[in-house]
PDB file of C-alpha atoms in Angstrom:
ATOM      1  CA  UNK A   1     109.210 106.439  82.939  1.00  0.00           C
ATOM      2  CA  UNK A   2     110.089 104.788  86.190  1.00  0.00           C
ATOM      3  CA  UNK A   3     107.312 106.253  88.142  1.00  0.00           C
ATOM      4  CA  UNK A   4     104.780 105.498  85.190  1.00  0.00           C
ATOM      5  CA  UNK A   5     106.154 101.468  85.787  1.00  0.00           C
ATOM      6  CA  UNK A   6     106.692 101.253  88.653  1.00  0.00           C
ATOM      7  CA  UNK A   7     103.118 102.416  89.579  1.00  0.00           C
ATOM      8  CA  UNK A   8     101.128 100.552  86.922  1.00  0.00           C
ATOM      9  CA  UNK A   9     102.916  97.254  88.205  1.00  0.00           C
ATOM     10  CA  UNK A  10     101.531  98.227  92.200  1.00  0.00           C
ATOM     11  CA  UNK A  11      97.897  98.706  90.802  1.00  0.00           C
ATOM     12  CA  UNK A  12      98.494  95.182  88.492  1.00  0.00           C
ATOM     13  CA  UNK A  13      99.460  92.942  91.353  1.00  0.00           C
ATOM     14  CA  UNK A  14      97.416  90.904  93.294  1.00  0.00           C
ATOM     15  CA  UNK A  15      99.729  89.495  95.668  1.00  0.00           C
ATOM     16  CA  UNK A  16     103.052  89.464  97.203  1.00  0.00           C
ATOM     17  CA  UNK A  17     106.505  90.895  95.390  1.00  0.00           C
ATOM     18  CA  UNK A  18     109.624  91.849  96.000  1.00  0.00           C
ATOM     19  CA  UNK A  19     110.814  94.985  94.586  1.00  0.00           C
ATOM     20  CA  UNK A  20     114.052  96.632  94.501  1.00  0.00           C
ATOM     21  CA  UNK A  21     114.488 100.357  95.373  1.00  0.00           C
ATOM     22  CA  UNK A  22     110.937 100.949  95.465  1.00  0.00           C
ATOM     23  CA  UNK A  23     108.986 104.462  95.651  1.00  0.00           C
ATOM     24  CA  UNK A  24     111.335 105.333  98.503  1.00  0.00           C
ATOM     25  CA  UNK A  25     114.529 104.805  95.775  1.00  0.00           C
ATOM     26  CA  UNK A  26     113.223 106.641  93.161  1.00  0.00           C
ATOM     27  CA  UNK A  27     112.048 109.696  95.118  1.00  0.00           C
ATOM     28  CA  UNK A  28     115.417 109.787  96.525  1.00  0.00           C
ATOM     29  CA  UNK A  29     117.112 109.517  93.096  1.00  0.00           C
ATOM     30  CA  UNK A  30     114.921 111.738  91.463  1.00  0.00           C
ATOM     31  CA  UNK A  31     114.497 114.584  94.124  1.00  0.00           C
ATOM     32  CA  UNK A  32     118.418 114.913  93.968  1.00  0.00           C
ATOM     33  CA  UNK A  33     118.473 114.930  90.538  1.00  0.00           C
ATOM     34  CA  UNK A  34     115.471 116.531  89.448  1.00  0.00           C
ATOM     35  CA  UNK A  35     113.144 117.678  92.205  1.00  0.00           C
ATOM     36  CA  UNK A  36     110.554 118.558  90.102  1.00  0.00           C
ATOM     37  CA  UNK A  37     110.188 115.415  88.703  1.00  0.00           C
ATOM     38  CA  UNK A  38     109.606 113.652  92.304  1.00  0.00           C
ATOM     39  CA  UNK A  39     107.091 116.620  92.893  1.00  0.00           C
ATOM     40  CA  UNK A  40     105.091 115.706  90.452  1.00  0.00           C
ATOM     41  CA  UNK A  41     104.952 112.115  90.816  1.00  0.00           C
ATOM     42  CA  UNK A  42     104.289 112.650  94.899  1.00  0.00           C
ATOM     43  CA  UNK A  43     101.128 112.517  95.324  1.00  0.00           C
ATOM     44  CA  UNK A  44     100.275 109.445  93.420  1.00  0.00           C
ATOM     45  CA  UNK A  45     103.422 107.633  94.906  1.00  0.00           C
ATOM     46  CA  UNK A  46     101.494 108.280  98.533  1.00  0.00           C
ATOM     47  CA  UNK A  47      98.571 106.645  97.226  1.00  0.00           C
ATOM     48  CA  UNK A  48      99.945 103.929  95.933  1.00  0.00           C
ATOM     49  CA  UNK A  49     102.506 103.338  98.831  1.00  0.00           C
ATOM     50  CA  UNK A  50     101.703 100.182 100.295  1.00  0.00           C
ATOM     51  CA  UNK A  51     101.048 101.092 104.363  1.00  0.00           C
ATOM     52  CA  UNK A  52     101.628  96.825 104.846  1.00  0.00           C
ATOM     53  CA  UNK A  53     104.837  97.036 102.885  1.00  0.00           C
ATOM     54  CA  UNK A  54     107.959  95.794 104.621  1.00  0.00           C
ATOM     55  CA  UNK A  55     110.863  98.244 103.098  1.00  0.00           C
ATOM     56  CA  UNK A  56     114.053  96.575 103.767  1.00  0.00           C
ATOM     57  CA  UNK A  57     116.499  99.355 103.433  1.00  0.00           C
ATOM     58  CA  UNK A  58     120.313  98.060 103.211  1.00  0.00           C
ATOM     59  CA  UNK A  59     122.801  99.612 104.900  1.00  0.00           C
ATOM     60  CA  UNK A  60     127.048 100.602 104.122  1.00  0.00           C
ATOM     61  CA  UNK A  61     129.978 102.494 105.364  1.00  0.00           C
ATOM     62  CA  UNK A  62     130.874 104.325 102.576  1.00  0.00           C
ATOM     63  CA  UNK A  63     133.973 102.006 101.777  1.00  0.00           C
ATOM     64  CA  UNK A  64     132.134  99.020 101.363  1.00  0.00           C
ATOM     65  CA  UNK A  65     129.812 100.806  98.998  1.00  0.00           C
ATOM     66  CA  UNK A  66     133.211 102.367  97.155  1.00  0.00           C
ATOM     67  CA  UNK A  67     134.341  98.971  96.996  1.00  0.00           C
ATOM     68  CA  UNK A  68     131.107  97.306  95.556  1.00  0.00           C
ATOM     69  CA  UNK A  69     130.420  99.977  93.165  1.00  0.00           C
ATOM     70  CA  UNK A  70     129.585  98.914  89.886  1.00  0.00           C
ATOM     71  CA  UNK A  71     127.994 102.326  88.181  1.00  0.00           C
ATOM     72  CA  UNK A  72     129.906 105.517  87.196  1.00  0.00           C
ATOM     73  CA  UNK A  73     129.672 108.208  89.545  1.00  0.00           C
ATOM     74  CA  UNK A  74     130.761 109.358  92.807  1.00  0.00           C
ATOM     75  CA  UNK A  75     130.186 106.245  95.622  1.00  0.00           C
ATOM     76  CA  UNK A  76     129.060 109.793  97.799  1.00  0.00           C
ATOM     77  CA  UNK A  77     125.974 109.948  95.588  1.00  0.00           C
ATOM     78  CA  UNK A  78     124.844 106.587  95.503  1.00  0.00           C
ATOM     79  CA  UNK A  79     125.373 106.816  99.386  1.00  0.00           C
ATOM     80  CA  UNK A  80     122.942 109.819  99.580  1.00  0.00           C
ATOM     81  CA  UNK A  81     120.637 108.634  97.586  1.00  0.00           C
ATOM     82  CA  UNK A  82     120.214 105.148 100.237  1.00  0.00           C
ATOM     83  CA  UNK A  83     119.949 107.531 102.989  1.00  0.00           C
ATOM     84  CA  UNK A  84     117.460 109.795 101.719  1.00  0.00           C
ATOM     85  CA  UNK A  85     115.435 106.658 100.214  1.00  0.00           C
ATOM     86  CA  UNK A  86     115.050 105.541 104.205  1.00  0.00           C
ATOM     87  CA  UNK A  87     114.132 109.093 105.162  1.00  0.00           C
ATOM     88  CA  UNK A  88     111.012 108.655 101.886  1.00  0.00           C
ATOM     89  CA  UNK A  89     110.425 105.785 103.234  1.00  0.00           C
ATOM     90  CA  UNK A  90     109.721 107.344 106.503  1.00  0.00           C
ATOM     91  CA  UNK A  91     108.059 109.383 105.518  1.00  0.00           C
ATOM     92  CA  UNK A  92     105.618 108.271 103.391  1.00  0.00           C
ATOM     93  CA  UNK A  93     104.729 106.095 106.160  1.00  0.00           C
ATOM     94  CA  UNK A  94     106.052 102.538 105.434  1.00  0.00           C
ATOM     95  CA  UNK A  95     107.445  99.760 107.924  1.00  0.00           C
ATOM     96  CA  UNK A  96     111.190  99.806 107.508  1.00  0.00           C
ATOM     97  CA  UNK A  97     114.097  97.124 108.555  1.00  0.00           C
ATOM     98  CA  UNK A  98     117.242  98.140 108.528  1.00  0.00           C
ATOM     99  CA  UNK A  99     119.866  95.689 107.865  1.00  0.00           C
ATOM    100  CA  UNK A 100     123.910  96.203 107.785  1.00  0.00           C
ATOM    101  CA  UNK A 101     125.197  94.541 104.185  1.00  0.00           C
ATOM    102  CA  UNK A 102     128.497  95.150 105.692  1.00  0.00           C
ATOM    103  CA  UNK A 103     128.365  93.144 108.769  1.00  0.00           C
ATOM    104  CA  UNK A 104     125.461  90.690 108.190  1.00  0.00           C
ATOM    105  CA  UNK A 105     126.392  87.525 105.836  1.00  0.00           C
ATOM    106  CA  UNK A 106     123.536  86.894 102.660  1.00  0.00           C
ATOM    107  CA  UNK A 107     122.369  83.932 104.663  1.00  0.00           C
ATOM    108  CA  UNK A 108     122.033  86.040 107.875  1.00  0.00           C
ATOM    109  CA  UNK A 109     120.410  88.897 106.171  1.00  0.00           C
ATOM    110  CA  UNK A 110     117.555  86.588 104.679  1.00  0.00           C
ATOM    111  CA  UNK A 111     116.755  85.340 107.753  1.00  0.00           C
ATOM    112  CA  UNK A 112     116.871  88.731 109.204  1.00  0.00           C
ATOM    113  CA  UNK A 113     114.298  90.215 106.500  1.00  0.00           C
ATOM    114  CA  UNK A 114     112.352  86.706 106.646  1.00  0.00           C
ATOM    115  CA  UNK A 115     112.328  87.681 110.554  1.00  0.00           C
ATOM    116  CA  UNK A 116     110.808  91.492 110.163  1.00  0.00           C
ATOM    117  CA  UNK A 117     108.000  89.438 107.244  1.00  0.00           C
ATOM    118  CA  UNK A 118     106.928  87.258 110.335  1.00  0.00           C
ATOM    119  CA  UNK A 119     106.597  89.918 112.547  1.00  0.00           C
ATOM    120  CA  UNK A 120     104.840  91.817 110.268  1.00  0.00           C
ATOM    121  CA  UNK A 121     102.364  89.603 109.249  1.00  0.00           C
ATOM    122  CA  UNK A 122     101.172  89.685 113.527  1.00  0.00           C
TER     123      UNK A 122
END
């Protein structure tokens, strides 16, 4: 159901958009949780992975994530699952920044991500 959204909403849009987790988080999530489920849905995720997208991909030490973990399950999961997304990301191609939650303040990671926009858009 996620893929079927999340993929009519990149075919509806006709401009910019935020997005969180992406293609890149729900390949991750779904190939460790049901591979054949992000097998299927892999080929039409690649065409409809945005090569201009920015992917900001938000990084943790595993106690900060412990310690900001709001969803059952192991933090160790939700950990893997943020390190494979940037591997998806990879490869399927996209731009990626890669930002430290636990060391960069909100107001210094917007500026950061508002940074890798500008330098996109060159």
């Amino acid at each position: 159901r996620v893929f079927r959204q999340e993929l009519a909403r990149d075919t509806d849009t006709s401009g910019p958009r935020v997005v969180e987790s992406w293609h890149p988080g729900n390949l991750a999530y779904a190939a460790m949780r049901s591979p054949d489920v992000a097998g299927r849905w892999l080929a039409e995720v690649r065409r409809a992975s945005d090569a201009c997208a920015l992917v900001v991909h938000l990084t943790e030490s595993r106690e900060t994530l412990a310690a900001r973990q709001h969803e059952p399950g192991p933090a160790s999961f939700f950990h893997e699952v943020g390190e494979e997304a940037l591997e998806w990301s990879r490869r399927l191609g996209l731009r990626v920044l890669v930002l430290d939650s636990a060391v960069l303040d909100p107001d210094a990671l917007l500026l950061a991500v508002l940074d890798g926009l500008h330098e996109r858009n060159r």
